[in-house]
mmCIF file of C-alpha atoms in Angstrom:
data_model
loop_
_atom_site.group_PDB
_atom_site.id
_atom_site.type_symbol
_atom_site.label_atom_id
_atom_site.label_comp_id
_atom_site.label_asym_id
_atom_site.label_seq_id
_atom_site.Cartn_x
_atom_site.Cartn_y
_atom_site.Cartn_z
ATOM 1 C CA MET S 1244 4.023 -16.252 -31.622
ATOM 2 C CA VAL S 1245 7.065 -14.364 -32.883
ATOM 3 C CA ARG S 1246 6.469 -12.541 -36.143
ATOM 4 C CA TYR S 1247 9.518 -11.512 -38.167
ATOM 5 C CA THR S 1248 8.714 -8.144 -39.616
ATOM 6 C CA SER S 1249 11.863 -7.742 -41.668
ATOM 7 C CA ALA S 1250 15.117 -9.529 -42.413
ATOM 8 C CA HIS S 1251 18.024 -8.711 -44.649
ATOM 9 C CA THR S 1252 21.629 -9.742 -45.266
ATOM 10 C CA THR S 1253 24.393 -7.192 -45.171
ATOM 11 C CA GLY S 1254 27.601 -7.275 -47.246
ATOM 12 C CA GLY S 1255 29.093 -9.989 -49.381
ATOM 13 C CA ALA S 1256 27.624 -11.494 -52.529
ATOM 14 C CA ALA S 1257 24.842 -13.436 -50.871
ATOM 15 C CA ALA S 1258 21.649 -13.844 -52.795
ATOM 16 C CA GLY S 1259 19.243 -11.020 -52.104
ATOM 17 C CA ALA S 1260 22.008 -9.006 -50.452
ATOM 18 C CA GLY S 1261 21.024 -5.562 -49.233
ATOM 19 C CA ARG S 1262 23.168 -2.639 -48.263
ATOM 20 C CA THR S 1263 26.778 -3.125 -47.176
ATOM 21 C CA ALA S 1264 27.959 -2.684 -43.581
ATOM 22 C CA ALA S 1265 30.094 0.393 -42.970
ATOM 23 C CA SER S 1266 33.006 -1.691 -41.715
ATOM 24 C CA GLY S 1267 33.873 -5.079 -40.248
ATOM 25 C CA GLU S 1268 32.458 -8.478 -41.076
ATOM 26 C CA PRO S 1269 29.304 -8.648 -43.201
ATOM 27 C CA ARG S 1270 26.184 -9.327 -41.161
ATOM 28 C CA THR S 1271 22.527 -10.220 -41.673
ATOM 29 C CA THR S 1272 19.950 -8.708 -39.307
ATOM 30 C CA THR S 1273 16.606 -10.300 -38.395
ATOM 31 C CA VAL S 1274 14.239 -7.793 -36.762
ATOM 32 C CA THR S 1275 11.236 -8.739 -34.687
ATOM 33 C CA ARG S 1276 8.885 -6.507 -32.725
ATOM 34 C CA LEU S 1277 6.854 -7.974 -29.880
ATOM 35 C CA SER S 1278 4.022 -6.128 -28.202
ATOM 36 C CA PRO S 1279 1.269 -7.356 -25.888
ATOM 37 C CA ARG S 1280 -2.172 -7.752 -27.535
ATOM 38 C CA PHE S 1281 -4.718 -5.192 -26.418
ATOM 39 C CA ARG S 1282 -7.451 -6.947 -24.474
ATOM 40 C CA GLY S 1283 -9.190 -4.933 -24.409
ATOM 41 C CA PRO S 1284 -40.792 8.281 -2.777
ATOM 42 C CA ARG S 1285 -43.633 9.207 -4.413
ATOM 43 C CA GLY S 1286 -47.020 9.172 -2.859
ATOM 44 C CA THR S 1287 -49.490 11.329 -1.087
ATOM 45 C CA GLY S 1288 -50.053 11.429 2.588
ATOM 46 C CA ARG S 1289 -51.904 13.475 5.051
ATOM 47 C CA ALA S 1290 -49.968 16.247 6.630
ATOM 48 C CA THR S 1291 -48.992 15.395 10.100
ATOM 49 C CA ALA S 1292 -51.122 17.315 12.494
ATOM 50 C CA LEU S 1293 -49.144 19.509 14.745
ATOM 51 C CA GLY S 1294 -50.339 19.186 18.271
ATOM 52 C CA ALA S 1295 -49.158 21.145 21.186
ATOM 53 C CA ALA S 1296 -48.768 19.195 24.347
ATOM 54 C CA ALA S 1297 -51.343 20.406 26.769
ATOM 55 C CA LEU S 1298 -50.043 21.164 30.176
ATOM 56 C CA ALA S 1299 -52.695 20.297 32.694
ATOM 57 C CA LEU S 1300 -52.419 22.422 35.775
ATOM 58 C CA ALA S 1301 -54.461 20.980 38.602
ATOM 59 C CA LEU S 1302 -55.566 23.572 41.101
ATOM 60 C CA PRO S 1303 -57.368 22.751 44.362
ATOM 61 C CA LEU S 1304 -60.994 23.737 44.385
ATOM 62 C CA ALA S 1305 -61.893 26.411 46.952
ATOM 63 C CA ALA S 1306 -65.371 26.966 48.353
ATOM 64 C CA CYS S 1307 -66.422 30.546 48.102
ATOM 65 C CA SER S 1308 -68.226 32.171 50.991
ATOM 66 C CA ALA S 1309 -70.970 34.640 50.573
ATOM 67 C CA GLY S 1310 -68.511 37.402 51.436
ATOM 68 C CA GLY S 1311 -66.139 36.324 48.733
ATOM 69 C CA GLY S 1312 -63.705 34.606 51.097
ATOM 70 C CA SER S 1313 -62.502 31.152 50.608
ATOM 71 C CA LYS S 1314 -62.911 28.120 52.807
ATOM 72 C CA ALA S 1315 -61.121 24.911 52.978
ATOM 73 C CA PRO S 1316 -63.170 21.943 51.749
ATOM 74 C CA THR S 1317 -65.155 20.115 54.368
ATOM 75 C CA GLY S 1318 -63.243 17.309 55.916
ATOM 76 C CA GLY S 1319 -59.951 18.557 54.564
ATOM 77 C CA SER S 1320 -57.053 20.376 56.038
ATOM 78 C CA SER S 1321 -55.819 23.755 54.924
ATOM 79 C CA SER S 1322 -52.573 23.607 52.867
ATOM 80 C CA SER S 1323 -50.665 25.518 50.223
ATOM 81 C CA ALA S 1324 -51.354 24.843 46.535
ATOM 82 C CA ALA S 1325 -47.853 23.581 45.757
ATOM 83 C CA GLY S 1326 -46.286 21.192 48.214
ATOM 84 C CA SER S 1327 -42.543 21.321 48.667
ATOM 85 C CA ALA S 1328 -40.760 18.475 46.724
ATOM 86 C CA PRO S 1329 -37.920 16.619 48.431
ATOM 87 C CA THR S 1330 -34.469 17.827 47.385
ATOM 88 C CA PRO S 1331 -32.549 15.043 45.553
ATOM 89 C CA SER S 1332 -29.224 14.159 47.056
ATOM 90 C CA ALA S 1333 -26.207 15.090 44.845
ATOM 91 C CA SER S 1334 -24.607 12.142 43.004
ATOM 92 C CA PRO S 1335 -21.128 11.324 44.227
ATOM 93 C CA THR S 1336 -18.340 12.633 41.985
ATOM 94 C CA VAL S 1337 -15.425 10.481 40.689
ATOM 95 C CA ASP S 1338 -12.195 11.089 42.510
ATOM 96 C CA PRO S 1339 -9.720 12.542 39.901
ATOM 97 C CA ASP S 1340 -6.838 10.681 41.526
ATOM 98 C CA ALA S 1341 -8.700 7.381 41.225
ATOM 99 C CA TYR S 1342 -9.346 8.166 37.542
ATOM 100 C CA ARG S 1343 -5.666 8.925 37.005
ATOM 101 C CA ARG S 1344 -4.724 5.553 38.488
ATOM 102 C CA ALA S 1345 -7.229 3.807 36.207
ATOM 103 C CA LEU S 1346 -5.859 5.695 33.197
ATOM 104 C CA THR S 1347 -2.319 4.726 34.023
ATOM 105 C CA GLY S 1348 -3.254 1.103 34.572
ATOM 106 C CA ALA S 1349 -4.949 0.944 31.167
ATOM 107 C CA LEU S 1350 -2.208 2.664 29.167
ATOM 108 C CA ARG S 1351 1.005 1.435 30.762
ATOM 109 C CA PRO S 1352 1.019 -2.068 29.147
ATOM 110 C CA LEU S 1353 0.252 -0.489 25.768
ATOM 111 C CA ASP S 1354 3.042 2.051 26.147
ATOM 112 C CA SER S 1355 5.493 -0.768 26.826
ATOM 113 C CA ALA S 1356 4.305 -2.685 23.742
ATOM 114 C CA LEU S 1357 4.589 0.406 21.545
ATOM 115 C CA ARG S 1358 8.155 0.973 22.695
ATOM 116 C CA THR S 1359 8.940 -2.569 21.575
ATOM 117 C CA VAL S 1360 7.526 -1.745 18.136
ATOM 118 C CA ASP S 1361 9.620 1.390 18.015
ATOM 119 C CA GLY S 1362 12.847 -0.543 18.532
ATOM 120 C CA ALA S 1363 12.064 -3.695 16.509
ATOM 121 C CA ARG S 1364 13.941 -4.436 13.298
ATOM 122 C CA GLU S 1365 11.907 -4.806 10.148
ATOM 123 C CA GLY S 1366 10.852 -8.337 9.380
ATOM 124 C CA GLY S 1367 9.532 -11.053 11.684
ATOM 125 C CA ALA S 1368 10.487 -9.203 14.877
ATOM 126 C CA LEU S 1369 8.584 -6.089 13.832
ATOM 127 C CA ASP S 1370 5.527 -8.076 12.747
ATOM 128 C CA THR S 1371 5.407 -9.862 16.118
ATOM 129 C CA ALA S 1372 5.716 -6.557 17.973
ATOM 130 C CA LEU S 1373 2.907 -5.026 15.882
ATOM 131 C CA ASP S 1374 0.573 -7.913 16.697
ATOM 132 C CA SER S 1375 1.299 -7.626 20.419
ATOM 133 C CA ALA S 1376 0.779 -3.861 20.452
ATOM 134 C CA ALA S 1377 -2.505 -4.228 18.548
ATOM 135 C CA ARG S 1378 -3.855 -6.570 21.238
ATOM 136 C CA LYS S 1379 -2.697 -4.226 24.031
ATOM 137 C CA ALA S 1380 -4.415 -1.289 22.316
ATOM 138 C CA GLU S 1381 -7.728 -3.179 22.218
ATOM 139 C CA ILE S 1382 -7.375 -4.221 25.893
ATOM 140 C CA ALA S 1383 -6.680 -0.599 26.867
ATOM 141 C CA ALA S 1384 -9.785 0.532 24.949
ATOM 142 C CA ASP S 1385 -11.894 -2.043 26.833
ATOM 143 C CA ALA S 1386 -10.536 -0.771 30.174
ATOM 144 C CA LEU S 1387 -11.268 2.867 29.372
ATOM 145 C CA GLU S 1388 -14.805 2.117 28.272
ATOM 146 C CA THR S 1389 -15.591 0.642 31.707
ATOM 147 C CA ALA S 1390 -13.586 3.115 33.759
ATOM 148 C CA ALA S 1391 -15.374 5.694 35.940
ATOM 149 C CA ALA S 1392 -14.325 9.154 34.806
ATOM 150 C CA PRO S 1393 -14.960 12.653 36.197
ATOM 151 C CA ASP S 1394 -17.599 14.636 34.334
ATOM 152 C CA ASN S 1395 -15.050 16.825 32.607
ATOM 153 C CA ALA S 1396 -13.160 13.767 31.302
ATOM 154 C CA LEU S 1397 -16.111 11.676 30.071
ATOM 155 C CA SER S 1398 -15.918 12.894 26.477
ATOM 156 C CA GLY S 1399 -12.129 12.696 26.292
ATOM 157 C CA THR S 1400 -12.079 9.167 27.718
ATOM 158 C CA SER S 1401 -14.613 7.984 25.135
ATOM 159 C CA GLN S 1402 -12.632 9.656 22.383
ATOM 160 C CA LEU S 1403 -9.390 8.013 23.504
ATOM 161 C CA ALA S 1404 -10.981 4.552 23.682
ATOM 162 C CA THR S 1405 -12.259 4.911 20.104
ATOM 163 C CA ALA S 1406 -8.841 6.121 18.917
ATOM 164 C CA LEU S 1407 -7.095 3.171 20.592
ATOM 165 C CA ARG S 1408 -9.321 0.728 18.721
ATOM 166 C CA ALA S 1409 -8.413 2.453 15.447
ATOM 167 C CA LEU S 1410 -4.748 2.280 16.412
ATOM 168 C CA GLY S 1411 -5.019 -1.451 17.038
ATOM 169 C CA GLN S 1412 -6.461 -1.989 13.568
ATOM 170 C CA ASP S 1413 -3.745 0.123 11.971
ATOM 171 C CA LEU S 1414 -0.976 -1.720 13.787
ATOM 172 C CA ARG S 1415 -2.302 -5.068 12.628
ATOM 173 C CA SER S 1416 -2.829 -3.896 9.042
ATOM 174 C CA ALA S 1417 0.706 -2.514 8.833
ATOM 175 C CA ARG S 1418 2.328 -5.937 9.177
ATOM 176 C CA GLY S 1419 4.583 -6.722 6.255
ATOM 177 C CA SER S 1420 3.560 -9.406 3.776
ATOM 178 C CA GLY S 1421 7.088 -10.804 3.812
ATOM 179 C CA GLY S 1422 7.135 -11.135 0.022
ATOM 180 C CA ARG S 1423 7.848 -8.961 -2.971
ATOM 181 C CA CYS S 1424 6.264 -5.567 -3.256
ATOM 182 C CA ALA S 1425 6.083 -5.316 0.525
ATOM 183 C CA THR S 1426 5.704 -1.764 1.788
ATOM 184 C CA SER S 1427 7.512 -1.129 5.060
ATOM 185 C CA PRO S 1428 5.148 -1.218 8.083
ATOM 186 C CA ARG S 1429 6.616 2.106 9.176
ATOM 187 C CA VAL S 1430 5.617 3.650 5.852
ATOM 188 C CA GLU S 1431 2.107 2.221 6.245
ATOM 189 C CA LEU S 1432 1.825 3.723 9.751
ATOM 190 C CA ASP S 1433 2.959 7.122 8.506
ATOM 191 C CA THR S 1434 -0.341 7.594 6.633
ATOM 192 C CA ALA S 1435 -2.586 5.747 9.129
ATOM 193 C CA HIS S 1436 -5.320 7.719 10.982
ATOM 194 C CA GLY S 1437 -5.172 5.784 14.271
ATOM 195 C CA PRO S 1438 -1.934 7.287 15.651
ATOM 196 C CA GLN S 1439 -3.082 10.806 14.884
ATOM 197 C CA SER S 1440 -6.447 10.200 16.559
ATOM 198 C CA VAL S 1441 -4.652 8.928 19.689
ATOM 199 C CA LYS S 1442 -2.511 12.108 19.790
ATOM 200 C CA GLU S 1443 -5.582 14.349 19.557
ATOM 201 C CA ALA S 1444 -7.483 12.501 22.294
ATOM 202 C CA ALA S 1445 -4.415 12.478 24.548
ATOM 203 C CA ARG S 1446 -3.954 16.229 24.156
ATOM 204 C CA ALA S 1447 -7.587 16.854 25.188
ATOM 205 C CA LEU S 1448 -7.188 14.878 28.412
ATOM 206 C CA LYS S 1449 -3.760 16.341 29.141
ATOM 207 C CA ALA S 1450 -5.298 19.840 28.975
ATOM 208 C CA LEU S 1451 -7.571 18.782 31.849
ATOM 209 C CA GLY S 1452 -4.607 17.611 33.913
ATOM 210 C CA TYR S 1453 -4.706 13.890 33.099
ATOM 211 C CA ASP S 1454 -1.499 12.254 31.879
ATOM 212 C CA THR S 1455 -1.957 10.041 28.836
ATOM 213 C CA SER S 1456 1.643 9.628 27.736
ATOM 214 C CA LEU S 1457 2.141 7.026 25.008
ATOM 215 C CA ARG S 1458 5.306 6.391 22.974
ATOM 216 C CA LEU S 1459 3.853 5.963 19.521
ATOM 217 C CA PRO S 1460 6.191 4.037 17.171
ATOM 218 C CA ARG S 1461 8.363 5.905 14.716
ATOM 219 C CA THR S 1462 7.235 6.036 11.117
ATOM 220 C CA GLU S 1463 8.902 6.611 7.755
ATOM 221 C CA ARG S 1464 7.870 8.641 4.758
ATOM 222 C CA ALA S 1465 7.218 6.819 1.501
ATOM 223 C CA GLN S 1466 10.311 6.805 -0.716
ATOM 224 C CA HIS S 1467 10.595 7.133 -4.475
ATOM 225 C CA ARG S 1468 13.818 5.309 -5.261
ATOM 226 C CA ARG S 1469 14.684 4.746 -8.927
ATOM 227 C CA LEU S 1470 17.580 3.499 -11.018
ATOM 228 C CA ALA S 1471 18.889 5.222 -14.094
ATOM 229 C CA ASN S 1472 17.183 4.297 -17.342
ATOM 230 C CA GLY S 1473 18.969 1.347 -18.924
ATOM 231 C CA ALA S 1474 20.794 0.371 -15.714
ATOM 232 C CA PHE S 1475 21.430 -3.334 -15.175
ATOM 233 C CA VAL S 1476 19.911 -4.808 -12.019
ATOM 234 C CA ARG S 1477 21.738 -8.020 -12.886
ATOM 235 C CA ASP S 1478 24.059 -8.769 -15.774
ATOM 236 C CA GLY S 1479 25.530 -12.087 -16.756
ATOM 237 C CA SER S 1480 28.015 -12.903 -19.450
ATOM 238 C CA ARG S 1481 26.948 -11.619 -22.868
ATOM 239 C CA GLY S 1482 28.924 -12.209 -26.051
ATOM 240 C CA GLY S 1483 26.514 -12.725 -28.891
ATOM 241 C CA LEU S 1484 25.316 -10.331 -31.567
ATOM 242 C CA GLY S 1485 21.668 -10.303 -30.521
ATOM 243 C CA ARG S 1486 20.016 -7.052 -29.585
ATOM 244 C CA LEU S 1487 16.992 -6.405 -27.359
ATOM 245 C CA THR S 1488 15.144 -3.075 -27.170
ATOM 246 C CA VAL S 1489 12.507 -2.547 -24.465
ATOM 247 C CA ASN S 1490 9.927 0.204 -24.884
ATOM 248 C CA ASN S 1491 8.154 1.034 -21.616
ATOM 249 C CA GLY S 1492 4.987 2.985 -22.432
ATOM 250 C CA THR S 1493 3.379 2.221 -19.069
ATOM 251 C CA SER S 1494 2.879 4.766 -16.277
ATOM 252 C CA SER S 1495 5.360 2.993 -13.974
ATOM 253 C CA ASP S 1496 9.033 2.125 -14.034
ATOM 254 C CA ALA S 1497 9.833 -1.460 -15.017
ATOM 255 C CA VAL S 1498 12.478 -4.129 -14.702
ATOM 256 C CA VAL S 1499 12.726 -6.643 -17.566
ATOM 257 C CA THR S 1500 14.380 -9.986 -16.809
ATOM 258 C CA LEU S 1501 15.438 -12.645 -19.324
ATOM 259 C CA THR S 1502 16.019 -16.194 -18.134
ATOM 260 C CA ARG S 1503 17.231 -19.417 -19.722
ATOM 261 C CA GLY S 1504 15.809 -22.293 -17.750
ATOM 262 C CA THR S 1505 16.200 -21.362 -14.104
ATOM 263 C CA ARG S 1506 19.148 -19.010 -14.645
ATOM 264 C CA THR S 1507 18.789 -15.246 -15.014
ATOM 265 C CA ALA S 1508 20.736 -13.878 -17.989
ATOM 266 C CA PHE S 1509 20.200 -10.207 -17.151
ATOM 267 C CA SER S 1510 17.713 -7.733 -15.674
ATOM 268 C CA LEU S 1511 17.285 -4.257 -17.140
ATOM 269 C CA TYR S 1512 15.735 -1.150 -15.518
ATOM 270 C CA VAL S 1513 13.546 0.901 -17.869
ATOM 271 C CA ARG S 1514 11.912 4.064 -16.645
ATOM 272 C CA LYS S 1515 8.311 4.888 -17.537
ATOM 273 C CA GLY S 1516 7.912 6.520 -20.929
ATOM 274 C CA SER S 1517 11.447 5.472 -21.945
ATOM 275 C CA LYS S 1518 13.205 2.752 -23.876
ATOM 276 C CA ALA S 1519 16.512 0.969 -23.394
ATOM 277 C CA THR S 1520 18.613 -1.439 -25.482
ATOM 278 C CA VAL S 1521 20.748 -4.426 -24.514
ATOM 279 C CA ARG S 1522 23.437 -5.519 -26.963
ATOM 280 C CA SER S 1523 25.552 -8.647 -27.242
ATOM 281 C CA VAL S 1524 22.729 -11.020 -26.311
ATOM 282 C CA ASN S 1525 23.812 -14.629 -26.627
ATOM 283 C CA SER S 1526 21.962 -17.081 -28.826
ATOM 284 C CA GLY S 1527 19.203 -19.071 -27.129
ATOM 285 C CA ALA S 1528 15.538 -19.171 -26.184
ATOM 286 C CA TYR S 1529 14.697 -16.834 -23.303
ATOM 287 C CA THR S 1530 11.638 -16.359 -21.106
ATOM 288 C CA VAL S 1531 10.943 -12.627 -20.753
ATOM 289 C CA TYR S 1532 9.572 -11.418 -17.416
ATOM 290 C CA PHE S 1533 8.761 -7.857 -16.436
ATOM 291 C CA THR S 1534 7.643 -6.155 -13.228
ATOM 292 C CA THR S 1535 6.319 -2.618 -12.885
ATOM 293 C CA GLY S 1536 5.799 -0.445 -9.822
ATOM 294 C CA GLU S 1537 7.086 2.417 -7.723
ATOM 295 C CA ASP S 1538 10.036 2.842 -5.347
ATOM 296 C CA TRP S 1539 12.742 0.316 -6.254
ATOM 297 C CA ASN S 1540 14.172 -1.514 -3.224
ATOM 298 C CA GLY S 1541 17.598 -2.633 -4.371
ATOM 299 C CA GLY S 1542 18.107 -4.950 -1.431
ATOM 300 C CA LYS S 1543 14.975 -6.933 -2.236
ATOM 301 C CA ARG S 1544 15.253 -6.362 -5.996
ATOM 302 C CA SER S 1545 11.632 -5.361 -6.101
ATOM 303 C CA PHE S 1546 9.352 -2.335 -6.170
ATOM 304 C CA THR S 1547 7.594 -1.600 -2.911
ATOM 305 C CA ARG S 1548 4.302 -0.112 -4.137
ATOM 306 C CA GLY S 1549 1.839 -0.668 -6.970
ATOM 307 C CA CYS S 1550 3.556 -3.793 -8.217
ATOM 308 C CA SER S 1551 2.617 -6.068 -11.106
ATOM 309 C CA PHE S 1552 4.418 -9.217 -12.249
ATOM 310 C CA GLU S 1553 4.029 -10.575 -15.781
ATOM 311 C CA LYS S 1554 5.769 -12.510 -18.492
ATOM 312 C CA PHE S 1555 5.501 -12.859 -22.266
ATOM 313 C CA ASP S 1556 3.912 -16.158 -23.224
ATOM 314 C CA ASP S 1557 6.234 -16.671 -26.234
ATOM 315 C CA LYS S 1558 9.925 -17.131 -25.750
ATOM 316 C CA ALA S 1559 12.415 -14.706 -27.211
ATOM 317 C CA ASN S 1560 14.653 -16.615 -29.626
ATOM 318 C CA PHE S 1561 18.033 -15.109 -30.408
ATOM 319 C CA ARG S 1562 20.167 -16.604 -33.150
ATOM 320 C CA THR S 1563 23.642 -15.713 -34.296
ATOM 321 C CA VAL S 1564 24.669 -17.825 -37.282
ATOM 322 C CA ARG S 1565 27.007 -17.517 -40.228
ATOM 323 C CA VAL S 1566 25.396 -17.522 -43.624
ATOM 324 C CA ALA S 1567 26.762 -17.137 -47.109
ATOM 325 C CA GLY S 1568 28.197 -13.683 -47.355
ATOM 326 C CA GLY S 1569 27.786 -12.650 -43.725
ATOM 327 C CA THR S 1570 26.408 -13.298 -40.249
ATOM 328 C CA GLN S 1571 22.765 -13.418 -39.306
ATOM 329 C CA TYR S 1572 21.649 -12.250 -35.873
ATOM 330 C CA THR S 1573 18.378 -11.369 -34.162
ATOM 331 C CA VAL S 1574 17.062 -7.981 -33.095
ATOM 332 C CA LEU S 1575 13.941 -7.956 -30.925
ATOM 333 C CA THR S 1576 11.781 -5.152 -29.612
ATOM 334 C CA PHE S 1577 9.421 -5.621 -26.683
ATOM 335 C CA THR S 1578 6.706 -3.118 -25.851
ATOM 336 C CA LEU S 1579 5.477 -3.444 -22.268
ATOM 337 C CA ASN S 1580 2.231 -1.532 -22.670
ATOM 338 C CA LYS S 1581 -0.728 -3.015 -24.538
ATOM 339 C CA VAL S 1582 -0.947 -1.863 -28.138
ATOM 340 C CA PHE S 1583 -3.375 -2.470 -30.972
ATOM 341 C CA GLY S 1584 -1.949 -4.950 -33.444
ATOM 342 C CA GLY S 1585 0.517 -6.386 -30.945
ATOM 343 C CA ASN S 1586 1.651 -9.909 -31.727
ATOM 344 C CA ALA S 1587 2.546 -11.152 -28.256
ATOM 345 C CA SER S 1588 0.382 -12.092 -25.271
ATOM 346 C CA THR S 1589 1.316 -11.824 -21.585
ATOM 347 C CA SER S 1590 0.327 -13.658 -18.402
ATOM 348 C CA THR S 1591 0.335 -12.691 -14.745
ATOM 349 C CA VAL S 1592 3.044 -14.341 -12.649
ATOM 350 C CA PRO S 1593 2.758 -15.036 -8.891
ATOM 351 C CA PRO S 1594 5.216 -12.755 -7.074
ATOM 352 C CA GLY S 1595 6.972 -15.742 -5.531
ATOM 353 C CA GLU S 1596 7.716 -17.193 -8.976
ATOM 354 C CA PHE S 1597 9.212 -14.018 -10.384
ATOM 355 C CA PRO S 1598 13.003 -14.381 -10.897
ATOM 356 C CA SER S 1599 15.165 -12.305 -8.606
#
């Protein structure tokens, strides 16, 4: 509930008059400060016996003659102690050219899908392309896992299949939410691990003479766009005497929006750790919304990262009225960060219900 912390009348001979205005028409100022309320293994065991595996060497028994010579056993045939074992036939090797064809067949559909992602415009077209490329990446991983590879390419093929699965997950996760505070999919992909893993695996196979060319989609670095402190994001007609000061003690920039009914009166940009004042606020009861975050997207009128959306539960009431000996008007101060002793509560607002 709004708590008036001080009020006084300026100029004239009104009862209880305070100090006189420097010039112009006498005025009375009502000051209110609004701040959000602070819501504040043991055990014993026998040592394992170490046993050495005994290697039993079976030797044929030889009958010794009286002269110390040896005889073959009766009924047996003379033979050498160790018989010659059959030589195993060498396993057939994988034809490198056949492997190259399998590699190309697995990666070509994915390369085509990634090129579509690279050229798609942000929005629905890009999200559709990301979904398609994610499916193609998983299909390519399946194909590589069952492909016969030469011995020198076994490790690289396994590494590439694993990287393609990670790429598929990253492509799907990068899809935009389509709403407020939506980070660009290209920004999401810039910090994803899947594309980098694919590059590393591809380089290992290329060093062995196997082409693994893939056109990975372009990415974008995260931006840090901001407006000047006190800049208007939107500004309607203002002609009253009311005054609003916003103190942003949060760790993020903020945009404060005042609405009357379904119409936005104005939206004010306040940088973190700063305050800004709006003058000439018309009389009326306003709902006060505020959003905080990082990287202001002017086209969407929203931050793109770390967003929150809230509103003050009590309305901000501005009055400009003539009284005996002067004019009375309202001055309000809103503090966006939680403070002890604050006399205003806030509620979270669904992003789709936040005024643009």
